[in-house]
Amino acid sequence: MSRFLKYILLLCAALGTIPCGAQEEFKRDLESVVFVPKGQWVTGVSVNYSQTNQNDYQFFILENLSGDTYSFKVAPMLLYVFKDDMGAGGKFVYSRNLTKLEQGDIVLDSETSYSVENLYRLSHNYSVMGIYRNYFSLGRSKRFGFFNEVQLELGGGQSKLMKGKSTEITGAYETNFHMNVGLAPGIVIFLNNYSALEVNVGVLGFNYTHTKQINDRIYESHRHSKGANFRINLFSITFGMNFYL
């Protein structure tokens, strides 16, 4: 062994705290604050309802629009926190939509226009959803926090479409099956120790839908669709009230 190497070994031994050739372990020293403790049950429900009515309404190329629509959606949820700030559970979703269009014109220019009269559409869909959540506190606060929610949804539905009146009615009947996998982060605001307001929005997802349609009880057709979403979907924002028990 060379004399220079012996000096290096003696110097390392004199320092004592760090072995020669070893590197000091790097630690970020991130402080973890428990936001939702293990053993809690999270339950709640979100409800959406909207209704519109038009009478000779005009909007850009739409003219003489008369009719009414309504939509209703309810989604109860149950989740168990099996580890600090980690929970798993499920959600059931039911939605119903109705559209009645008495008349409406689509006017593209002075010589091109299309008219629709006596259009009726009713649909209802249902699905079950498995969810996994990971909570994060905002600093040391236990009132404000965030969560990441992973969703796996399976469901189906039915709808019917009719056009015309009296003996001139034509229509179609549809059944569908859909599957979605998505990520929906959100914000939690605790009002007290047991209740909180939540807002979440879908930002990432993959979906598949199969639709079977029968026209006038004779003609049958099928439609398949697939898609992926990698952006914020403003139409998927959900507000809810949940209880932490």
Coordinates of N, CA and C in Angstrom, one line a residue:
M1 N 0.9 -1.2 0.0 CA 0.0 0.0 0.0 C 0.9 1.2 0.0
S2 N 0.6 2.2 -0.8 CA 1.4 3.4 -0.9 C 1.2 4.3 0.3
R3 N 2.3 5.1 0.5 CA 2.2 6.0 1.7 C 1.1 7.0 1.6
F4 N 0.8 7.5 0.4 CA -0.3 8.5 0.2 C -1.6 7.9 0.6
L5 N -1.9 6.6 0.2 CA -3.2 6.0 0.5 C -3.3 5.8 2.0
K6 N -2.1 5.5 2.7 CA -2.2 5.3 4.2 C -2.6 6.6 4.8
Y7 N -2.0 7.8 4.3 CA -2.4 9.1 4.9 C -3.9 9.3 4.7
I8 N -4.5 9.0 3.6 CA -5.9 9.1 3.4 C -6.7 8.3 4.4
L9 N -6.3 7.1 4.6 CA -7.1 6.2 5.5 C -7.0 6.7 7.0
L10 N -5.8 7.2 7.3 CA -5.6 7.8 8.7 C -6.5 9.1 8.9
L11 N -6.6 9.9 7.8 CA -7.4 11.1 7.9 C -8.9 10.7 8.0
C12 N -9.4 9.7 7.3 CA -10.8 9.3 7.4 C -11.1 8.7 8.8
A13 N -10.1 8.0 9.4 CA -10.3 7.4 10.7 C -10.3 8.5 11.7
A14 N -9.5 9.6 11.5 CA -9.5 10.7 12.5 C -10.8 11.5 12.5
L15 N -11.4 11.6 11.3 CA -12.7 12.3 11.2 C -13.8 11.5 11.9
G16 N -13.8 10.2 11.7 CA -14.6 9.2 12.4 C -16.1 9.2 12.0
T17 N -16.7 10.3 11.8 CA -18.2 10.4 11.6 C -18.6 9.9 10.2
I18 N -17.7 10.0 9.2 CA -18.1 9.6 7.9 C -17.0 8.6 7.4
P19 N -17.4 7.3 7.2 CA -16.5 6.3 6.7 C -15.8 6.7 5.4
C20 N -14.6 6.4 5.2 CA -13.9 6.7 4.0 C -14.6 6.1 2.8
G21 N -14.8 6.9 1.7 CA -15.4 6.4 0.5 C -16.9 6.4 0.5
A22 N -17.6 6.6 1.7 CA -19.0 6.6 1.8 C -19.6 8.0 1.6
Q23 N -20.8 8.1 1.0 CA -21.5 9.4 0.8 C -22.6 9.6 1.8
E24 N -22.8 10.8 2.2 CA -23.8 11.1 3.2 C -25.2 11.0 2.5
E25 N -26.1 10.4 3.3 CA -27.5 10.2 2.8 C -28.2 11.5 2.7
F26 N -28.9 11.8 1.6 CA -29.6 13.0 1.4 C -31.1 12.8 1.9
K27 N -31.6 13.7 2.7 CA -33.0 13.7 3.2 C -33.6 15.0 2.9
R28 N -34.8 14.9 2.4 CA -35.6 16.2 2.1 C -36.2 16.8 3.3
D29 N -36.4 16.0 4.4 CA -37.0 16.5 5.6 C -38.4 17.1 5.4
L30 N -39.2 16.4 4.5 CA -40.5 16.8 4.3 C -41.4 16.4 5.5
E31 N -42.2 17.4 6.0 CA -43.0 17.1 7.1 C -44.4 16.6 6.7
S32 N -44.8 15.5 7.3 CA -46.0 14.8 6.9 C -47.0 15.1 8.0
V33 N -48.2 15.6 7.6 CA -49.3 15.9 8.6 C -50.5 15.0 8.2
V34 N -51.0 14.2 9.1 CA -52.1 13.3 8.9 C -53.4 14.2 8.7
F35 N -54.0 14.1 7.5 CA -55.2 14.9 7.2 C -56.5 14.1 7.5
V36 N -56.5 12.8 7.1 CA -57.7 11.9 7.4 C -57.1 10.7 8.0
P37 N -57.3 10.4 9.3 CA -56.7 9.3 10.0 C -57.3 8.0 9.6
K38 N -56.5 6.9 9.9 CA -57.0 5.6 9.6 C -58.2 5.2 10.4
G39 N -59.1 4.5 9.8 CA -60.3 4.0 10.5 C -61.6 4.8 10.3
Q40 N -61.5 6.0 9.6 CA -62.7 6.8 9.3 C -63.4 6.3 8.1
W41 N -64.8 6.4 8.2 CA -65.7 6.2 7.1 C -66.0 7.5 6.5
V42 N -66.0 7.6 5.1 CA -66.4 8.8 4.4 C -67.7 8.5 3.6
T43 N -68.7 9.2 3.8 CA -70.0 9.0 3.1 C -70.6 10.3 2.7
G44 N -71.3 10.3 1.6 CA -71.9 11.5 1.1 C -72.7 11.3 -0.2
V45 N -73.2 12.4 -0.7 CA -74.0 12.3 -1.9 C -73.9 13.6 -2.7
S46 N -73.8 13.5 -4.0 CA -73.8 14.7 -4.8 C -75.1 14.7 -5.7
V47 N -75.8 15.8 -5.9 CA -77.0 15.8 -6.6 C -76.9 17.0 -7.6
N48 N -77.2 16.7 -8.9 CA -77.3 17.8 -9.9 C -78.7 17.8 -10.6
Y49 N -79.2 19.0 -10.7 CA -80.5 19.1 -11.4 C -80.5 20.4 -12.2
S50 N -81.0 20.3 -13.4 CA -81.2 21.5 -14.3 C -82.4 21.4 -15.1
Q51 N -83.0 22.5 -15.4 CA -84.2 22.5 -16.3 C -84.2 23.8 -17.1
T52 N -84.6 23.7 -18.4 CA -84.6 24.9 -19.2 C -85.9 24.8 -20.0
N53 N -86.4 26.0 -20.4 CA -87.6 26.2 -21.3 C -87.4 27.3 -22.3
Q54 N -87.7 27.0 -23.5 CA -87.5 27.9 -24.6 C -88.8 28.2 -25.4
N55 N -89.0 29.4 -25.8 CA -90.2 29.7 -26.5 C -89.8 30.8 -27.6
D56 N -89.7 30.3 -28.8 CA -89.3 31.1 -30.0 C -87.9 31.7 -29.7
Y57 N -87.0 30.9 -29.2 CA -85.7 31.3 -28.8 C -84.8 31.4 -30.0
Q58 N -83.9 32.4 -30.1 CA -82.9 32.5 -31.2 C -81.5 32.6 -30.7
F59 N -80.6 31.9 -31.3 CA -79.2 32.0 -30.9 C -78.4 31.6 -32.1
F60 N -77.7 32.6 -32.7 CA -76.9 32.4 -33.9 C -77.7 31.8 -35.0
I61 N -77.3 30.5 -35.4 CA -78.0 29.9 -36.5 C -79.3 29.2 -36.1
L62 N -79.6 29.2 -34.8 CA -80.8 28.5 -34.3 C -81.9 29.6 -34.2
E63 N -83.1 29.3 -34.8 CA -84.2 30.2 -34.8 C -85.5 29.5 -34.4
N64 N -86.4 30.2 -33.9 CA -87.8 29.7 -33.6 C -87.7 28.4 -32.7
L65 N -86.8 28.4 -31.8 CA -86.6 27.2 -30.9 C -87.6 27.2 -29.8
S66 N -88.4 26.1 -29.7 CA -89.4 26.0 -28.7 C -89.4 24.6 -28.1
G67 N -89.3 24.5 -26.8 CA -89.3 23.2 -26.2 C -88.8 23.3 -24.8
D68 N -88.6 22.2 -24.1 CA -88.0 22.2 -22.7 C -87.2 21.0 -22.5
T69 N -86.2 21.1 -21.6 CA -85.3 20.0 -21.2 C -85.1 19.9 -19.7
Y70 N -84.8 18.8 -19.2 CA -84.3 18.7 -17.8 C -83.4 17.5 -17.7
S71 N -82.5 17.6 -16.7 CA -81.5 16.6 -16.4 C -81.4 16.4 -14.9
F72 N -81.2 15.2 -14.4 CA -81.1 14.9 -13.0 C -80.0 13.8 -12.8
K73 N -79.2 14.0 -11.8 CA -78.1 13.1 -11.5 C -77.9 13.0 -10.0
V74 N -77.8 11.8 -9.5 CA -77.5 11.6 -8.1 C -76.4 10.5 -8.0
A75 N -75.5 10.8 -7.0 CA -74.3 9.9 -6.9 C -73.9 9.7 -5.4
P76 N -74.4 8.7 -4.7 CA -74.0 8.4 -3.3 C -72.7 7.8 -3.3
M77 N -71.9 8.0 -2.2 CA -70.5 7.4 -2.1 C -70.3 6.9 -0.7
L78 N -69.5 5.8 -0.6 CA -69.0 5.3 0.6 C -67.6 4.9 0.5
L79 N -66.7 5.3 1.4 CA -65.3 5.1 1.4 C -64.7 4.8 2.8
Y80 N -63.8 3.9 2.9 CA -63.1 3.6 4.1 C -61.6 3.9 4.1
V81 N -61.1 4.6 5.1 CA -59.7 5.0 5.2 C -59.0 3.9 5.8
F82 N -58.3 3.0 5.0 CA -57.6 1.9 5.6 C -56.2 2.2 6.1
K83 N -55.7 3.3 5.7 CA -54.4 3.8 6.2 C -54.4 5.3 6.2
D84 N -53.6 5.9 7.1 CA -53.6 7.4 7.2 C -53.5 8.0 5.8
D85 N -54.6 8.8 5.5 CA -54.7 9.6 4.2 C -54.8 8.7 3.0
M86 N -55.2 7.4 3.1 CA -55.5 6.5 2.0 C -56.8 5.8 2.2
G87 N -57.7 5.9 1.2 CA -59.0 5.3 1.4 C -59.4 4.6 0.1
A88 N -60.3 3.7 0.2 CA -60.9 3.0 -1.0 C -62.4 2.7 -0.7
G89 N -63.1 2.7 -1.8 CA -64.6 2.5 -1.6 C -65.3 2.5 -3.0
G90 N -66.5 2.9 -3.0 CA -67.3 2.8 -4.2 C -68.3 4.0 -4.3
K91 N -68.9 4.1 -5.5 CA -69.9 5.1 -5.7 C -70.9 4.6 -6.7
F92 N -72.2 4.9 -6.6 CA -73.2 4.6 -7.5 C -73.7 5.9 -8.1
V93 N -73.9 5.8 -9.5 CA -74.3 7.0 -10.2 C -75.6 6.7 -11.0
Y94 N -76.6 7.6 -10.9 CA -77.8 7.4 -11.8 C -78.1 8.8 -12.4
S95 N -78.4 8.8 -13.6 CA -78.7 10.1 -14.3 C -79.9 9.9 -15.2
R96 N -80.7 10.9 -15.4 CA -81.9 10.9 -16.3 C -82.0 12.2 -17.0
N97 N -82.2 12.1 -18.3 CA -82.3 13.3 -19.2 C -83.5 13.2 -20.1
L98 N -84.2 14.4 -20.2 CA -85.4 14.4 -21.1 C -85.3 15.7 -22.0
T99 N -85.6 15.5 -23.2 CA -85.6 16.6 -24.2 C -86.9 16.6 -25.0
K100 N -87.6 17.7 -25.0 CA -88.8 17.8 -25.8 C -88.6 19.1 -26.7
L101 N -88.6 18.8 -28.0 CA -88.4 19.9 -29.0 C -89.7 20.0 -29.8
E102 N -90.4 21.0 -29.6 CA -91.6 21.2 -30.4 C -91.3 21.7 -31.9
Q103 N -90.4 22.6 -32.0 CA -90.0 23.1 -33.3 C -88.7 23.8 -33.2
G104 N -87.9 23.9 -34.3 CA -86.7 24.6 -34.3 C -86.1 24.6 -35.7
D105 N -85.5 25.7 -36.1 CA -84.9 25.9 -37.4 C -83.4 26.2 -37.3
I106 N -82.7 25.6 -38.2 CA -81.2 25.8 -38.3 C -81.0 26.6 -39.6
V107 N -80.7 27.8 -39.5 CA -80.6 28.7 -40.7 C -79.1 29.0 -41.0
L108 N -78.6 28.5 -42.0 CA -77.2 28.7 -42.4 C -77.0 30.0 -43.2
D109 N -77.9 30.2 -44.1 CA -77.9 31.5 -44.9 C -79.3 31.7 -45.4
S110 N -79.5 32.7 -46.3 CA -80.8 33.1 -46.7 C -81.5 32.0 -47.6
E111 N -80.7 31.0 -48.1 CA -81.2 30.0 -49.0 C -81.1 28.6 -48.4
T112 N -80.4 28.5 -47.3 CA -80.2 27.1 -46.7 C -80.7 27.1 -45.3
S113 N -81.7 26.2 -45.0 CA -82.2 26.1 -43.7 C -82.8 24.7 -43.5
Y114 N -82.8 24.3 -42.2 CA -83.4 22.9 -41.9 C -84.3 23.1 -40.7
S115 N -85.4 22.4 -40.7 CA -86.4 22.4 -39.7 C -86.6 21.1 -39.0
V116 N -86.8 21.2 -37.7 CA -87.0 20.0 -36.9 C -88.3 20.2 -36.1
E117 N -89.2 19.2 -36.0 CA -90.4 19.4 -35.3 C -90.7 18.1 -34.5
N118 N -91.4 18.2 -33.4 CA -91.9 17.1 -32.6 C -90.8 16.1 -32.3
L119 N -89.8 16.5 -31.7 CA -88.7 15.6 -31.3 C -88.7 15.3 -29.8
Y120 N -88.6 14.1 -29.5 CA -88.7 13.7 -28.0 C -87.6 12.6 -27.8
R121 N -86.8 12.9 -26.7 CA -85.7 11.9 -26.3 C -85.7 11.8 -24.8
L122 N -85.7 10.6 -24.3 CA -85.6 10.2 -22.9 C -84.5 9.2 -22.7
S123 N -83.6 9.5 -21.7 CA -82.6 8.5 -21.5 C -82.3 8.4 -20.0
H124 N -81.9 7.3 -19.6 CA -81.4 7.1 -18.2 C -80.2 6.2 -18.2
N125 N -79.2 6.5 -17.3 CA -78.0 5.7 -17.3 C -77.6 5.5 -15.8
Y126 N -76.9 4.4 -15.6 CA -76.5 4.0 -14.2 C -75.2 3.4 -14.3
S127 N -74.4 3.5 -13.2 CA -73.1 2.9 -13.2 C -72.6 2.7 -11.8
V128 N -71.7 1.8 -11.6 CA -71.0 1.6 -10.3 C -69.5 2.0 -10.5
M129 N -68.9 2.5 -9.5 CA -67.6 3.1 -9.6 C -66.7 2.7 -8.4
G130 N -65.6 2.1 -8.7 CA -64.6 1.8 -7.6 C -63.6 3.0 -7.6
I131 N -63.3 3.5 -6.3 CA -62.5 4.6 -6.2 C -61.4 4.4 -5.2
Y132 N -60.2 5.0 -5.4 CA -59.1 5.0 -4.5 C -58.7 6.5 -4.3
R133 N -58.5 6.9 -3.0 CA -58.1 8.3 -2.7 C -56.9 8.4 -1.9
N134 N -56.1 9.4 -2.2 CA -54.9 9.8 -1.4 C -55.0 11.2 -1.0
Y135 N -55.1 11.5 0.3 CA -55.3 12.9 0.8 C -53.9 13.6 1.1
F136 N -53.9 14.9 0.9 CA -52.7 15.7 1.3 C -53.2 17.0 2.0
S137 N -52.6 17.3 3.1 CA -53.0 18.5 3.8 C -52.3 19.7 3.1
L138 N -52.9 20.9 3.3 CA -52.3 22.1 2.8 C -51.5 22.7 3.9
G139 N -50.2 22.5 3.8 CA -49.2 22.9 4.9 C -49.5 22.1 6.1
R140 N -49.7 22.8 7.3 CA -50.0 22.1 8.5 C -51.5 22.2 8.8
S141 N -52.3 22.8 7.9 CA -53.7 22.9 8.1 C -54.4 21.6 8.0
K142 N -55.4 21.4 8.9 CA -56.2 20.2 8.9 C -57.7 20.6 8.5
R143 N -57.8 21.8 8.0 CA -59.1 22.2 7.5 C -59.2 22.2 5.9
F144 N -58.1 22.6 5.3 CA -58.0 22.6 3.8 C -57.0 21.5 3.3
G145 N -57.4 20.8 2.3 CA -56.5 19.8 1.8 C -56.9 19.4 0.3
F146 N -56.1 18.6 -0.2 CA -56.3 18.1 -1.6 C -56.4 16.5 -1.6
F147 N -56.9 16.0 -2.7 CA -56.9 14.5 -2.8 C -56.8 14.2 -4.3
N148 N -56.1 13.0 -4.5 CA -56.1 12.4 -5.9 C -57.1 11.2 -5.8
E149 N -58.0 11.2 -6.8 CA -59.0 10.1 -6.8 C -58.8 9.3 -8.1
V150 N -58.6 8.0 -8.1 CA -58.5 7.1 -9.2 C -59.8 6.4 -9.3
Q151 N -60.4 6.4 -10.5 CA -61.8 5.9 -10.7 C -61.8 4.8 -11.7
L152 N -62.6 3.7 -11.5 CA -62.9 2.7 -12.4 C -64.4 2.5 -12.5
E153 N -65.0 2.9 -13.6 CA -66.4 2.9 -13.7 C -66.9 1.9 -14.8
L154 N -68.0 1.2 -14.4 CA -68.7 0.3 -15.4 C -70.2 0.6 -15.3
G155 N -70.9 0.7 -16.4 CA -72.3 1.0 -16.4 C -73.0 0.8 -17.7
G156 N -74.2 1.2 -17.7 CA -75.0 1.0 -18.9 C -76.2 2.0 -18.9
G157 N -77.1 1.8 -19.9 CA -78.3 2.7 -19.9 C -79.2 2.4 -21.1
Q158 N -80.3 3.1 -21.1 CA -81.3 3.0 -22.2 C -81.7 4.4 -22.6
S159 N -82.2 4.5 -23.8 CA -82.7 5.7 -24.3 C -83.7 5.4 -25.5
K160 N -84.6 6.3 -25.6 CA -85.5 6.2 -26.8 C -85.7 7.6 -27.4
L161 N -85.8 7.6 -28.7 CA -85.9 8.8 -29.5 C -87.1 8.7 -30.4
M162 N -88.0 9.6 -30.4 CA -89.2 9.6 -31.3 C -89.3 10.9 -32.0
K163 N -89.8 10.9 -33.2 CA -89.9 12.0 -34.1 C -91.3 11.9 -34.8
G164 N -92.0 13.1 -34.8 CA -93.3 13.1 -35.5 C -94.4 13.0 -34.5
K165 N -95.6 12.9 -35.0 CA -96.8 12.8 -34.2 C -97.9 12.0 -34.9
S166 N -98.9 11.6 -34.2 CA -100.0 10.8 -34.7 C -99.5 9.5 -35.3
T167 N -99.9 9.3 -36.5 CA -99.6 8.0 -37.2 C -98.2 8.1 -37.9
E168 N -97.6 9.3 -37.9 CA -96.3 9.5 -38.6 C -95.1 9.4 -37.7
I169 N -95.2 8.7 -36.5 CA -94.1 8.6 -35.6 C -93.1 7.6 -36.0
T170 N -91.9 8.0 -36.0 CA -90.7 7.1 -36.2 C -89.8 7.2 -34.9
G171 N -89.1 6.2 -34.7 CA -88.3 6.2 -33.4 C -87.2 5.2 -33.4
A172 N -86.4 5.3 -32.4 CA -85.3 4.4 -32.2 C -85.1 4.1 -30.7
Y173 N -84.7 2.9 -30.4 CA -84.4 2.5 -29.0 C -83.0 2.1 -28.9
E174 N -82.3 2.6 -27.9 CA -80.9 2.3 -27.7 C -80.6 1.7 -26.3
T175 N -79.6 0.8 -26.3 CA -79.0 0.3 -25.1 C -77.5 0.5 -25.2
N176 N -76.8 0.8 -24.1 CA -75.4 1.1 -24.2 C -74.7 0.5 -23.0
F177 N -73.4 0.2 -23.2 CA -72.5 -0.2 -22.1 C -71.3 0.6 -22.2
H178 N -70.8 1.1 -21.0 CA -69.6 2.0 -21.0 C -68.7 1.7 -19.9
M179 N -67.4 1.9 -20.1 CA -66.3 1.7 -19.2 C -65.4 2.9 -19.2
N180 N -65.1 3.4 -18.0 CA -64.2 4.6 -17.9 C -63.1 4.3 -16.8
V181 N -61.9 4.7 -17.1 CA -60.8 4.8 -16.1 C -60.3 6.2 -16.1
G182 N -60.3 6.8 -14.9 CA -59.9 8.2 -14.9 C -59.3 8.6 -13.6
L183 N -58.7 9.9 -13.6 CA -58.1 10.5 -12.5 C -58.8 11.8 -12.2
A184 N -59.3 12.0 -11.0 CA -60.1 13.2 -10.7 C -59.6 13.8 -9.4
P185 N -58.6 14.7 -9.4 CA -58.1 15.4 -8.2 C -59.1 16.4 -7.7
G186 N -59.0 16.8 -6.4 CA -60.0 17.7 -5.9 C -59.5 18.4 -4.6
I187 N -60.4 19.3 -4.1 CA -60.1 20.1 -2.9 C -61.1 19.7 -1.8
V188 N -60.7 19.6 -0.6 CA -61.5 19.3 0.6 C -61.5 20.5 1.5
I189 N -62.6 21.0 2.0 CA -62.7 22.1 2.9 C -63.6 21.6 4.1
F190 N -63.0 21.3 5.3 CA -63.7 20.9 6.4 C -64.5 22.0 7.1
L191 N -65.8 21.8 7.2 CA -66.6 22.8 7.9 C -66.6 22.6 9.4
N192 N -66.5 21.3 9.8 CA -66.2 21.0 11.3 C -65.5 19.6 11.3
N193 N -65.5 19.0 12.4 CA -64.7 17.7 12.5 C -65.4 16.6 11.7
Y194 N -66.6 16.7 11.3 CA -67.3 15.6 10.7 C -67.9 15.8 9.3
S195 N -67.9 17.0 8.8 CA -68.5 17.3 7.5 C -67.5 18.2 6.7
A196 N -67.6 18.0 5.4 CA -66.6 18.8 4.5 C -67.3 19.0 3.1
L197 N -66.9 20.1 2.5 CA -67.3 20.3 1.1 C -66.2 19.8 0.2
E198 N -66.5 19.2 -0.9 CA -65.5 18.7 -1.9 C -65.8 19.2 -3.3
V199 N -64.8 19.5 -4.0 CA -64.9 19.8 -5.4 C -63.8 19.1 -6.2
N200 N -64.2 18.3 -7.2 CA -63.2 17.6 -8.0 C -63.5 17.7 -9.5
V201 N -62.5 17.5 -10.3 CA -62.6 17.7 -11.7 C -61.8 16.6 -12.4
G202 N -62.3 16.0 -13.5 CA -61.6 15.0 -14.3 C -60.5 15.7 -15.1
V203 N -59.3 15.1 -15.1 CA -58.2 15.6 -15.9 C -57.6 14.6 -16.8
L204 N -57.8 13.3 -16.5 CA -57.2 12.2 -17.3 C -58.2 11.0 -17.3
G205 N -58.3 10.4 -18.5 CA -59.2 9.3 -18.5 C -59.2 8.5 -19.8
F206 N -59.6 7.3 -19.8 CA -59.8 6.4 -21.0 C -61.2 5.9 -20.9
N207 N -61.9 5.9 -22.0 CA -63.3 5.5 -22.0 C -63.6 4.6 -23.2
Y208 N -64.6 3.7 -23.1 CA -65.1 2.8 -24.1 C -66.6 2.7 -24.0
T209 N -67.3 2.8 -25.2 CA -68.7 2.8 -25.2 C -69.2 1.9 -26.3
H210 N -70.1 1.0 -26.0 CA -70.8 0.2 -27.1 C -72.3 0.5 -27.1
T211 N -72.8 0.8 -28.2 CA -74.3 1.2 -28.3 C -74.9 0.3 -29.3
K212 N -76.1 -0.2 -28.9 CA -76.9 -1.0 -29.8 C -78.2 -0.2 -30.1
Q213 N -78.6 -0.1 -31.3 CA -79.8 0.7 -31.7 C -80.7 -0.1 -32.6
I214 N -82.0 0.0 -32.3 CA -83.0 -0.6 -33.1 C -84.0 0.5 -33.6
N215 N -84.1 0.7 -34.9 CA -84.9 1.7 -35.5 C -86.2 1.1 -36.0
D216 N -87.3 1.7 -35.5 CA -88.7 1.3 -35.9 C -88.9 -0.2 -35.7
R217 N -88.2 -0.7 -34.7 CA -88.4 -2.1 -34.3 C -88.0 -3.1 -35.4
I218 N -87.2 -2.6 -36.4 CA -86.8 -3.5 -37.6 C -85.3 -3.5 -37.8
Y219 N -84.8 -2.3 -37.9 CA -83.4 -2.2 -38.3 C -82.5 -2.1 -37.1
E220 N -81.4 -2.9 -37.1 CA -80.5 -3.0 -35.9 C -79.1 -2.5 -36.3
S221 N -78.5 -1.7 -35.5 CA -77.2 -1.2 -35.7 C -76.3 -1.2 -34.4
H222 N -75.0 -1.1 -34.6 CA -74.1 -1.1 -33.5 C -73.1 0.0 -33.7
R223 N -72.7 0.6 -32.5 CA -71.7 1.7 -32.6 C -70.7 1.5 -31.5
H224 N -69.4 1.5 -31.8 CA -68.3 1.4 -30.8 C -67.5 2.7 -30.8
S225 N -67.2 3.2 -29.6 CA -66.3 4.4 -29.5 C -65.3 4.2 -28.4
K226 N -64.1 4.8 -28.7 CA -63.0 4.7 -27.7 C -62.4 6.1 -27.7
G227 N -61.9 6.5 -26.5 CA -61.3 7.8 -26.4 C -60.4 7.9 -25.2
A228 N -59.5 8.9 -25.3 CA -58.6 9.2 -24.2 C -58.6 10.7 -23.9
N229 N -58.6 11.1 -22.7 CA -58.7 12.5 -22.3 C -57.5 12.9 -21.5
F230 N -56.7 13.9 -21.9 CA -55.5 14.3 -21.2 C -55.6 15.8 -20.9
R231 N -56.8 16.3 -20.7 CA -56.9 17.7 -20.4 C -58.0 17.9 -19.3
I232 N -58.2 19.1 -18.8 CA -59.2 19.4 -17.8 C -60.6 19.4 -18.5
N233 N -61.5 18.6 -18.0 CA -62.8 18.5 -18.5 C -63.8 19.4 -17.6
L234 N -64.1 20.6 -18.1 CA -64.9 21.5 -17.3 C -66.3 20.9 -17.0
F235 N -66.8 20.0 -17.9 CA -68.1 19.5 -17.8 C -68.2 18.3 -16.7
S236 N -67.0 17.9 -16.2 CA -67.0 16.9 -15.2 C -66.7 17.4 -13.8
I237 N -66.8 18.7 -13.6 CA -66.7 19.3 -12.2 C -67.8 18.8 -11.4
T238 N -67.5 18.3 -10.2 CA -68.5 17.8 -9.3 C -68.4 18.5 -7.9
F239 N -69.5 19.0 -7.4 CA -69.6 19.5 -6.0 C -70.3 18.6 -5.1
G240 N -69.8 18.4 -3.9 CA -70.5 17.4 -3.0 C -70.3 17.8 -1.6
M241 N -71.1 17.2 -0.7 CA -71.1 17.3 0.7 C -70.8 15.9 1.3
N242 N -69.7 15.7 2.0 CA -69.4 14.4 2.5 C -69.2 14.5 4.1
F243 N -69.4 13.3 4.7 CA -69.4 13.2 6.2 C -68.3 12.3 6.5
Y244 N -67.4 12.6 7.5 CA -66.3 11.8 7.9 C -66.6 11.3 9.3
L245 N -66.8 10.0 9.4 CA -67.3 9.4 10.7 C -66.3 8.5 11.3

